[in-house]
mmCIF file of C-alpha atoms in Angstrom:
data_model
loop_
_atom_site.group_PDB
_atom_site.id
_atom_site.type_symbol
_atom_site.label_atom_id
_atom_site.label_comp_id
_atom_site.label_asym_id
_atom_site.label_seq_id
_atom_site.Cartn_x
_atom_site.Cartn_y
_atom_site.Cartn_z
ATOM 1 C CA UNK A 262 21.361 -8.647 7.823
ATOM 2 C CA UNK A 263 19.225 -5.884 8.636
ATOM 3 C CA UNK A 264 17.568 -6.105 11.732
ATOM 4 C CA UNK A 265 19.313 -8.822 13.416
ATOM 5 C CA UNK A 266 22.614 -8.798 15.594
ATOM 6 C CA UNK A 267 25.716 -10.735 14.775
ATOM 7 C CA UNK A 268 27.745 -12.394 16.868
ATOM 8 C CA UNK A 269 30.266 -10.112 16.993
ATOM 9 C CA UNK A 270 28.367 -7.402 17.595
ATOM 10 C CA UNK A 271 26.649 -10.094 20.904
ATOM 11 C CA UNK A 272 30.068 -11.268 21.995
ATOM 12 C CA UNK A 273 31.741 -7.741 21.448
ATOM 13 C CA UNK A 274 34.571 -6.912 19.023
ATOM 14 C CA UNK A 275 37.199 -9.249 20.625
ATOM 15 C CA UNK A 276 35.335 -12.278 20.049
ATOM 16 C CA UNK A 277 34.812 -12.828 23.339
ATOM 17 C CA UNK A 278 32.590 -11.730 26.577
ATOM 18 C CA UNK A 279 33.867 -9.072 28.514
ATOM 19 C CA UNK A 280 34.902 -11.035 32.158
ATOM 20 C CA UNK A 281 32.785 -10.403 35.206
ATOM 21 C CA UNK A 282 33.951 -10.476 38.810
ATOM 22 C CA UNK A 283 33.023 -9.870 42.361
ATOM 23 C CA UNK A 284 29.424 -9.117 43.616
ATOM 24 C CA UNK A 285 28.077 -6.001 42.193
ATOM 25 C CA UNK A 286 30.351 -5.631 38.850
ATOM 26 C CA UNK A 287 29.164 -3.108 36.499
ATOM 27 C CA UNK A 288 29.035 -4.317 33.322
ATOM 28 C CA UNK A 289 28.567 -1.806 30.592
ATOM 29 C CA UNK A 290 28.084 -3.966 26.754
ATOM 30 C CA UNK A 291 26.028 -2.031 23.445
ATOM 31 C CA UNK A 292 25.289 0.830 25.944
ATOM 32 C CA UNK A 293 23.353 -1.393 28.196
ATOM 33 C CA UNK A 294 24.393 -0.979 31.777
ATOM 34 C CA UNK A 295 24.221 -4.355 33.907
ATOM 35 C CA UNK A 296 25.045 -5.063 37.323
ATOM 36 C CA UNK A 297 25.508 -8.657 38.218
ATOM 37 C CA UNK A 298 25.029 -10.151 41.554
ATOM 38 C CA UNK A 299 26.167 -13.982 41.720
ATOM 39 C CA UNK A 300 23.766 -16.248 43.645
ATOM 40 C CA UNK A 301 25.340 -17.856 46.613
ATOM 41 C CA UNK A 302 23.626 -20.713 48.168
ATOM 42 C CA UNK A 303 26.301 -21.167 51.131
ATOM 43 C CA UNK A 304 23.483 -18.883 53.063
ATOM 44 C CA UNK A 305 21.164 -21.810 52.845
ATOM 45 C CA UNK A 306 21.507 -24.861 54.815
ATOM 46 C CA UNK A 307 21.756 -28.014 52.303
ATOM 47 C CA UNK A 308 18.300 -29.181 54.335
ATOM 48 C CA UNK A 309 16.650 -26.257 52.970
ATOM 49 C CA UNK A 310 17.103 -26.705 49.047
ATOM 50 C CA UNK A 311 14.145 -27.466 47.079
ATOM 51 C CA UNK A 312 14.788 -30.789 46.361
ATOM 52 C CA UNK A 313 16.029 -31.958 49.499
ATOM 53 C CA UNK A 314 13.010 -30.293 51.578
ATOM 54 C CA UNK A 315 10.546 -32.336 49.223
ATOM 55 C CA UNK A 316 12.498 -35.517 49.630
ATOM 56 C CA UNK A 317 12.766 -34.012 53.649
ATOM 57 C CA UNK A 318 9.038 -33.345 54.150
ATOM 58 C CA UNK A 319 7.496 -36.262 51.987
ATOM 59 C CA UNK A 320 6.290 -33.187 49.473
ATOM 60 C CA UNK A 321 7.825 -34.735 46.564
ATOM 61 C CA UNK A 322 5.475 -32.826 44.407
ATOM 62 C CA UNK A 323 6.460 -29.542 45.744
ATOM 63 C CA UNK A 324 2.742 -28.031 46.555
ATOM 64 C CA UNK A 325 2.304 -28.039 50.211
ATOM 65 C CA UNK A 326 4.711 -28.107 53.571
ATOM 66 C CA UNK A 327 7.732 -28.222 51.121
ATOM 67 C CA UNK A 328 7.058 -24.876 49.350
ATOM 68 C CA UNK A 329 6.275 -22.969 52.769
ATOM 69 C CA UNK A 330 9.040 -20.487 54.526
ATOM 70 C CA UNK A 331 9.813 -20.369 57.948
ATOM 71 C CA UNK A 332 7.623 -17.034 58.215
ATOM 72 C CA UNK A 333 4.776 -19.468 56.617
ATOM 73 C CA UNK A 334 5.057 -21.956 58.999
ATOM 74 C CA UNK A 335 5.387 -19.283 62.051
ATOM 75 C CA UNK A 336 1.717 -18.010 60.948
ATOM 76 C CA UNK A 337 -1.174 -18.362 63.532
ATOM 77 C CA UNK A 338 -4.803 -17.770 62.509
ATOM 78 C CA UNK A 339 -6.899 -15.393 64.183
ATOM 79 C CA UNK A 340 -9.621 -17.829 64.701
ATOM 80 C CA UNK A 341 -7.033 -19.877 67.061
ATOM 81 C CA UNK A 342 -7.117 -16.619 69.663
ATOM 82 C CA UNK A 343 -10.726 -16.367 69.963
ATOM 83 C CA UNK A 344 -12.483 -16.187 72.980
ATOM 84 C CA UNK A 345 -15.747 -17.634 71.455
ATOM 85 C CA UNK A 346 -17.210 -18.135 68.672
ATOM 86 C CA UNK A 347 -21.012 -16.679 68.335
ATOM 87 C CA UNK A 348 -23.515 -18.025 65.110
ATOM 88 C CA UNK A 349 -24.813 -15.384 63.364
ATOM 89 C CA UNK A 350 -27.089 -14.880 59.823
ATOM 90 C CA UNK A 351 -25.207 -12.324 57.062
ATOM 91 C CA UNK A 352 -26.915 -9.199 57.177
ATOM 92 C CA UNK A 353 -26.453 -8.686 53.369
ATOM 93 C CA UNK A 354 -29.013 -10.437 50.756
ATOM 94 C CA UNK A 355 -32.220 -12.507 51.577
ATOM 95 C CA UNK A 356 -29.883 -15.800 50.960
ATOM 96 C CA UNK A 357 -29.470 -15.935 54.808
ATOM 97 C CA UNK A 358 -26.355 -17.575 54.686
ATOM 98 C CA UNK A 359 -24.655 -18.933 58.037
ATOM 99 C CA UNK A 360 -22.033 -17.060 60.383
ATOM 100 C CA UNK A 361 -19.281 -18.097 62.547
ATOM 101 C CA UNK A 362 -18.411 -14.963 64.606
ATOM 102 C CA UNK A 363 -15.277 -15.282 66.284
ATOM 103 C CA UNK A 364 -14.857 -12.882 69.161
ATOM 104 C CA UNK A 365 -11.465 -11.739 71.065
ATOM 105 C CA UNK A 366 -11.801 -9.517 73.940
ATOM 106 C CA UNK A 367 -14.934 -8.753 73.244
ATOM 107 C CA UNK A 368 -13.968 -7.555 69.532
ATOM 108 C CA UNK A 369 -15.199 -9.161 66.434
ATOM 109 C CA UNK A 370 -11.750 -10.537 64.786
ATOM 110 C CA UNK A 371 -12.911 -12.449 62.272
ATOM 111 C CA UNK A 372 -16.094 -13.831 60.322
ATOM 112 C CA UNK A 373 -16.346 -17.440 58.162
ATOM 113 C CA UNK A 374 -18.992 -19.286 57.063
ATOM 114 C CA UNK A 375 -20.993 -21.969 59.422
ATOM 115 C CA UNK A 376 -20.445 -25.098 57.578
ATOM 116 C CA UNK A 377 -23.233 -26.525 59.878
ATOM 117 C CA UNK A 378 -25.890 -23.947 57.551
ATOM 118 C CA UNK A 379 -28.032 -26.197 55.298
ATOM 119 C CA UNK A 380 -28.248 -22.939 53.296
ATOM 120 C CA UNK A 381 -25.107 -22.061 52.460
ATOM 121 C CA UNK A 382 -22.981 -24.670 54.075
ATOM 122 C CA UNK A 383 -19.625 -23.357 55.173
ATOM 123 C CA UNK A 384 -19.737 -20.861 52.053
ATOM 124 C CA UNK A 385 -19.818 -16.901 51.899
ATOM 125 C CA UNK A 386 -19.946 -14.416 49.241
ATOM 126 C CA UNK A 387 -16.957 -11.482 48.960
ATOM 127 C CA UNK A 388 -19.478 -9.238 51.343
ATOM 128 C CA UNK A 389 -20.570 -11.744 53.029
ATOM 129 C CA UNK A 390 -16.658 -12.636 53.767
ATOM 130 C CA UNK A 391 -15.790 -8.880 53.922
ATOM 131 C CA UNK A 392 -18.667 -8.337 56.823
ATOM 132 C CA UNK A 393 -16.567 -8.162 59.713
ATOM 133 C CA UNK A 394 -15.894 -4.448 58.033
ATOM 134 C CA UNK A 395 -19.243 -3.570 58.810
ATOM 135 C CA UNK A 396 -18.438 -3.282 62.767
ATOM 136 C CA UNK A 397 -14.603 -2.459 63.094
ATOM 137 C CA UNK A 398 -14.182 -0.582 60.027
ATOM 138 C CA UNK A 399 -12.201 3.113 61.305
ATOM 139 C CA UNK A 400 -15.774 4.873 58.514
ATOM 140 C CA UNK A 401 -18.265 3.257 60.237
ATOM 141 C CA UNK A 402 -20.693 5.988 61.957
ATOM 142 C CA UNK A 403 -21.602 5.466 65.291
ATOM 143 C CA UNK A 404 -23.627 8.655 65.947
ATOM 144 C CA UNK A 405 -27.219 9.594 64.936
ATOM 145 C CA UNK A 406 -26.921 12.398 62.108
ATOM 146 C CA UNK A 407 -29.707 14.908 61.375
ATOM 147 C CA UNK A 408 -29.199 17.666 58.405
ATOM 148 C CA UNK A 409 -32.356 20.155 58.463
ATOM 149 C CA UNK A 410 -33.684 20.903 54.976
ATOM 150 C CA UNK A 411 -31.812 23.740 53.475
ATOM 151 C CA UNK A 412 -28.791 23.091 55.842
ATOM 152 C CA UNK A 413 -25.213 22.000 54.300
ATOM 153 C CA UNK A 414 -23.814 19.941 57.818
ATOM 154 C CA UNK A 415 -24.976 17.573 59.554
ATOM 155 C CA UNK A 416 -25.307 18.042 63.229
ATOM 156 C CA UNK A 417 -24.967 14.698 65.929
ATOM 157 C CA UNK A 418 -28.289 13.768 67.592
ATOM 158 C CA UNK A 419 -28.890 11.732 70.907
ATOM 159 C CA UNK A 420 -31.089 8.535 70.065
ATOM 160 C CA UNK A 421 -33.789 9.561 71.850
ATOM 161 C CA UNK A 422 -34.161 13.275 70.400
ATOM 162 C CA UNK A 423 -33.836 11.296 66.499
ATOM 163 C CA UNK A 424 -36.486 8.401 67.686
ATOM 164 C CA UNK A 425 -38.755 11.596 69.362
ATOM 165 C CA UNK A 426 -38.345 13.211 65.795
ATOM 166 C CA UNK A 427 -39.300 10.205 63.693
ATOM 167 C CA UNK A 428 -42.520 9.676 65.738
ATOM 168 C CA UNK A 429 -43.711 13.094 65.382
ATOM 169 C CA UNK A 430 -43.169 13.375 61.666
ATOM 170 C CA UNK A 431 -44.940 9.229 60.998
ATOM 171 C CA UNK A 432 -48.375 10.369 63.434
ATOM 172 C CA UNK A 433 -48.068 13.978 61.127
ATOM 173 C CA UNK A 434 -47.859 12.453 57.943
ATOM 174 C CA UNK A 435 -50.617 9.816 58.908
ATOM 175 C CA UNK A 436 -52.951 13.170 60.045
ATOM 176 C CA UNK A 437 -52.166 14.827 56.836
ATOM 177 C CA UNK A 438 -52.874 11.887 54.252
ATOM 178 C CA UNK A 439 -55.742 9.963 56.468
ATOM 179 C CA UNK A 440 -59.297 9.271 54.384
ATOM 180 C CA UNK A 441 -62.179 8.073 56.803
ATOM 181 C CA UNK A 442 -64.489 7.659 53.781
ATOM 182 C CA UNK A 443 -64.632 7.880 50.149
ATOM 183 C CA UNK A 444 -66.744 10.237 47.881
ATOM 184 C CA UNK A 445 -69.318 7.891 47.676
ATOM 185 C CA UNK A 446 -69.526 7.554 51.885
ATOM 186 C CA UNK A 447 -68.278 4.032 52.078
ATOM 187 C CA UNK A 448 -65.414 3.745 55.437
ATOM 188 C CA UNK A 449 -62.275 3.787 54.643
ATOM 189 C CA UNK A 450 -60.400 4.373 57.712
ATOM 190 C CA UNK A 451 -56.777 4.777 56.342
ATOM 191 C CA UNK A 452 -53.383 6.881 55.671
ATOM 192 C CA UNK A 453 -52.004 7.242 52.182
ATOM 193 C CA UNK A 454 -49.608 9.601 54.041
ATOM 194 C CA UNK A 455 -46.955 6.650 55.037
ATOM 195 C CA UNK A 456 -46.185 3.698 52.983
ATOM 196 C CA UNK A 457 -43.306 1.117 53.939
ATOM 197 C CA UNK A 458 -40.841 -0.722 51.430
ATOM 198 C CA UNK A 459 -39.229 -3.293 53.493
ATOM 199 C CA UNK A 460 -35.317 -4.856 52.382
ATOM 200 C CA UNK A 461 -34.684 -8.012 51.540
ATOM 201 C CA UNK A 462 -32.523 -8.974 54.736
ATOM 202 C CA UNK A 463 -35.453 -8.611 56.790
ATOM 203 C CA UNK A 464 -37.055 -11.814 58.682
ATOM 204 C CA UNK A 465 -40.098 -13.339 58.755
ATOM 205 C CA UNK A 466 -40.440 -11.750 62.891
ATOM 206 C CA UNK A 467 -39.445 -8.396 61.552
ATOM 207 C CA UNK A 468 -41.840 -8.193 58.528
ATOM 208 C CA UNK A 469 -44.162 -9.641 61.142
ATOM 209 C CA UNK A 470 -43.746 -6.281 63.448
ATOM 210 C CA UNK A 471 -43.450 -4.124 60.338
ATOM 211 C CA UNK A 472 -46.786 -5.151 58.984
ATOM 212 C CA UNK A 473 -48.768 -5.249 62.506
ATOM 213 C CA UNK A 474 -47.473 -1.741 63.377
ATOM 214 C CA UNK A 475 -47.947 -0.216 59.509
ATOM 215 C CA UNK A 476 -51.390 -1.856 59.734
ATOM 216 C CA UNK A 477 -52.293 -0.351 63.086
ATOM 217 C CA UNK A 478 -51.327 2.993 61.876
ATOM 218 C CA UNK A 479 -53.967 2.881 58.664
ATOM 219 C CA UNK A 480 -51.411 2.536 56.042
ATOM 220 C CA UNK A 481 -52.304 0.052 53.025
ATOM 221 C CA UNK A 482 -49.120 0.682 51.173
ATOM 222 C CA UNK A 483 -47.445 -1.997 52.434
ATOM 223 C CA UNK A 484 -44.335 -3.846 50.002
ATOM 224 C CA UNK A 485 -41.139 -5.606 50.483
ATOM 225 C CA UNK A 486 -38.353 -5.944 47.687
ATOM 226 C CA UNK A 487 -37.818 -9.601 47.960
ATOM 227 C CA UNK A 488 -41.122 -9.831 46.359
ATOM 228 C CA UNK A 489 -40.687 -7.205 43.413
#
């Protein structure tokens, strides 16, 4: 028939299988190269079968110690090393979900969720779980940066010299945009030079400061995202 193989053409012209031996035999059958390599199970101790290691190990079905290799079992966690552990709040999303921080050597090592957190209870997102990036990852910029306007590079900048630069440009946008009365003559006594847009992983003591220090400065335009 057309389109299907007989079994002389599967077994070969003979009639019969062309006879494989040794490890590694070539086997060339209907242009197909093959190489065969015979399984040998004298490298295996008989107490390391399948079978016998679930009958061994009380696994009898086959989904826990008994399906683990020696390299498995060898395995140590990095939360075993730690020095301490420290709780901490994910700095992601408002959610505030719990931290465990574990700390070698003074190095973060790894990050889990607390499971003593009413909020999230032992659970973390993929960032949340993926945090621990945020302080040993190789990208991570450790440097103030400052590019002038027109300027292509960015050029490294001492904390002081970038905090120096921020004040000076906040007190000369508050001169520029301040209003001490409107065109009727009624006080206004405010900025519409600076306005703040806080993030949602800020807390209730940081809004706190925000507001009290936006507020002291004359600015009305005051929001947070969690809200919008």
């Amino acid at each position: 028939m057309t389109g299907r193989r007989g079994v002389v053409d599967r077994l070969g012209r003979g009639g019969r299988r062309p006879a494989v031996s040794g490890p590694g035999k070539h086997l060339v059958h209907n242009h197909v190269r093959m190489t065969v390599y015979p399984f040998r199970m004298s490298r295996f101790s008989p107490l390391e079968w399948p079978v016998i290691r679930q009958l061994r190990t009380g696994d009898r079905t086959g989904r826990s110690s008994a399906v683990q290799s020696q390299h498995t079992r060898d395995l140590t966690a990095r939360t075993a090393t730690a020095d301490r552990v420290v709780q901490s709040i994910c700095p992601y999303c408002a959610v505030g979900c719990g931290q465990k921080v574990y700390v070698k050597d003074e190095r973060v090592i790894q990050i889990e969720g607390d499971p003593d957190s009413p909020i999230s209870r032992g659970r973390l997102c993929p960032k949340g779980s993926a945090s621990e990036q945020l302080v040993n990852s190789p990208g991570r910029q450790t440097q103030m940066l400052y590019r002038a306007p027109g300027a292509s590079e960015w050029q490294p900048l001492e904390l002081d010299t970038a905090i120096d630069m921020i004040a000076d440009r906040f007190l000369e946008s508050r001169r520029r945009g301040w209003q001490d009365a409107d065109e009727d003559g009624r006080p206004l006594r405010r900025t519409m030079g600076i306005a703040s847009l806080g993030g949602a992983t800020l807390d209730n003591e940081e809004n706190y400061l925000i507001k009290k220090l936006f507020t002291a400065a004359g600015a009305v335009q005051i929001e947070n995202q969690a809200r919008i």
